[in-house]
Amino acid sequence: MPKLDWKTLAASAFAPALLITLILGAMLWHQHDSVERVADRDRAAQMRLVGSLLDTNFDQAAKFSLALAETFARHPQIREALAAGDRARLQALSKDAYQYLSRQASVQIFGYHSPDLRYLLRMHRPEQHGDDISGFRAMVVAANRLRRAQTGVEIGIAGIGIRGVAPVEQDGTLTGSVEAGLDIRPLLDLVKTATNTDIAVVAASSLSGVALDPKLPSVGDLTLMAATDEMLFGRFLRAFPTRPVRDVEIGTRRIDGQSYGVMAQPLVDFSGRLIGMAIMLKQEPGSEWRRLMTELWVIALCGGILAFVGFLVLARRRREA
């Protein structure tokens, strides 16, 4: 019986085994690419859903804040007190309602403006009054000049809020306006609870036109006005220099070794001016994804080894025959 040349057998088995391995690898690479595209589409759909839910909550909050302002603007005693510029009377009439609304409905901002665009009374900061707000409160200016109720997102001395402003008239004469504003933090928490996505509202100092509270966390020109996880977004802003966007942007980022789906959408105030952005971070199941890809490549490697062994056995039997 002739002696088998194992080198020759291995060489003859290697070529077809390598071909099969390459075919398996190409198929798995195509599968990997397909899975990536599906993951990208799924991520984009999920993040847009979060953004849509956030916008819906903001819209509902705007309607609620405006309804509050309109309700107080129609109160006869408040109309009389505002027409007289009686701060003490306005405070007495509003105290109980404001305390209840601040506890139960996240009403962060409530106050009255005089017709000359000065803040007559801030229930949330009663010691601060009489200041001219015409230079940075476009919503109040519009409500007074147009004599129509206004609502939307705006930044003021008390921070960012979803506000409603209603003009007050007495015998056809404008006597001032009423303002109610909701804290946006509970709204962010609601969206996080529903979607398991962390959200931050970020304002750009260079765009807001208002001196932002120095106590708020900031990175460069950006200030975290509200966030579901301040530490997470602080790390994100420091790791990835970010600028306010004018259109929705979706992608992925790795923070502290964990992969996150990221979406940034523009934050526009009542007047249509870009003042910052809302950022969403959704943790992705990285361990499951890596395990899946490892399994696929192990399958390709095992397939190549089995093909090599199989062709080696076939080559040996052919030689023996």
PDB file of N, CA, C and O in Angstrom, residues 10-11 32 37 68 152 208 230-231 236 242 296:
ATOM      1  N   ALA A  10      -3.520  17.524   2.275  1.00  0.00           N
ATOM      2  CA  ALA A  10      -3.938  18.765   2.929  1.00  0.00           C
ATOM      3  C   ALA A  10      -4.063  19.896   1.923  1.00  0.00           C
ATOM      4  O   ALA A  10      -5.005  20.703   1.977  1.00  0.00           O
ATOM      5  N   ALA A  11      -3.112  19.931   0.962  1.00  0.00           N
ATOM      6  CA  ALA A  11      -3.159  20.992  -0.045  1.00  0.00           C
ATOM      7  C   ALA A  11      -4.388  20.852  -0.933  1.00  0.00           C
ATOM      8  O   ALA A  11      -5.053  21.833  -1.271  1.00  0.00           O
ATOM      9  N   HIS A  32     -24.631  40.290   8.427  1.00  0.00           N
ATOM     10  CA  HIS A  32     -24.245  41.320   9.391  1.00  0.00           C
ATOM     11  C   HIS A  32     -24.657  42.700   8.894  1.00  0.00           C
ATOM     12  O   HIS A  32     -25.217  43.523   9.638  1.00  0.00           O
ATOM     13  N   ARG A  37     -28.418  47.373   9.052  1.00  0.00           N
ATOM     14  CA  ARG A  37     -29.388  48.281   8.441  1.00  0.00           C
ATOM     15  C   ARG A  37     -30.729  48.205   9.159  1.00  0.00           C
ATOM     16  O   ARG A  37     -31.388  49.224   9.388  1.00  0.00           O
ATOM     17  N   LEU A  68     -54.706  77.953  32.247  1.00  0.00           N
ATOM     18  CA  LEU A  68     -54.575  78.548  33.575  1.00  0.00           C
ATOM     19  C   LEU A  68     -54.508  80.069  33.485  1.00  0.00           C
ATOM     20  O   LEU A  68     -55.193  80.780  34.244  1.00  0.00           O
ATOM     21  N   GLY A 152     -46.083  78.728  24.467  1.00  0.00           N
ATOM     22  CA  GLY A 152     -44.927  78.077  23.871  1.00  0.00           C
ATOM     23  C   GLY A 152     -43.796  77.943  24.877  1.00  0.00           C
ATOM     24  O   GLY A 152     -43.959  78.217  26.075  1.00  0.00           O
ATOM     25  N   SER A 208     -29.865  82.069  23.504  1.00  0.00           N
ATOM     26  CA  SER A 208     -31.043  82.267  24.352  1.00  0.00           C
ATOM     27  C   SER A 208     -31.391  83.730  24.564  1.00  0.00           C
ATOM     28  O   SER A 208     -32.555  84.087  24.739  1.00  0.00           O
ATOM     29  N   GLU A 230     -28.592  64.038  34.932  1.00  0.00           N
ATOM     30  CA  GLU A 230     -27.628  65.111  34.684  1.00  0.00           C
ATOM     31  C   GLU A 230     -26.202  64.588  34.524  1.00  0.00           C
ATOM     32  O   GLU A 230     -25.435  65.093  33.695  1.00  0.00           O
ATOM     33  N   MET A 231     -25.819  63.590  35.315  1.00  0.00           N
ATOM     34  CA  MET A 231     -24.460  63.061  35.232  1.00  0.00           C
ATOM     35  C   MET A 231     -24.199  62.419  33.866  1.00  0.00           C
ATOM     36  O   MET A 231     -23.143  62.622  33.265  1.00  0.00           O
ATOM     37  N   PHE A 236     -21.774  62.988  28.442  1.00  0.00           N
ATOM     38  CA  PHE A 236     -21.996  62.993  26.994  1.00  0.00           C
ATOM     39  C   PHE A 236     -21.504  64.299  26.368  1.00  0.00           C
ATOM     40  O   PHE A 236     -20.789  64.280  25.355  1.00  0.00           O
ATOM     41  N   THR A 242     -20.876  69.222  21.114  1.00  0.00           N
ATOM     42  CA  THR A 242     -22.180  69.262  20.468  1.00  0.00           C
ATOM     43  C   THR A 242     -22.592  70.702  20.228  1.00  0.00           C
ATOM     44  O   THR A 242     -22.372  71.577  21.063  1.00  0.00           O
ATOM     45  N   LEU A 296     -22.135  34.118  15.022  1.00  0.00           N
ATOM     46  CA  LEU A 296     -22.120  34.019  13.557  1.00  0.00           C
ATOM     47  C   LEU A 296     -20.721  33.723  13.030  1.00  0.00           C
ATOM     48  O   LEU A 296     -20.532  32.865  12.151  1.00  0.00           O
TER      49      LEU A 296
END
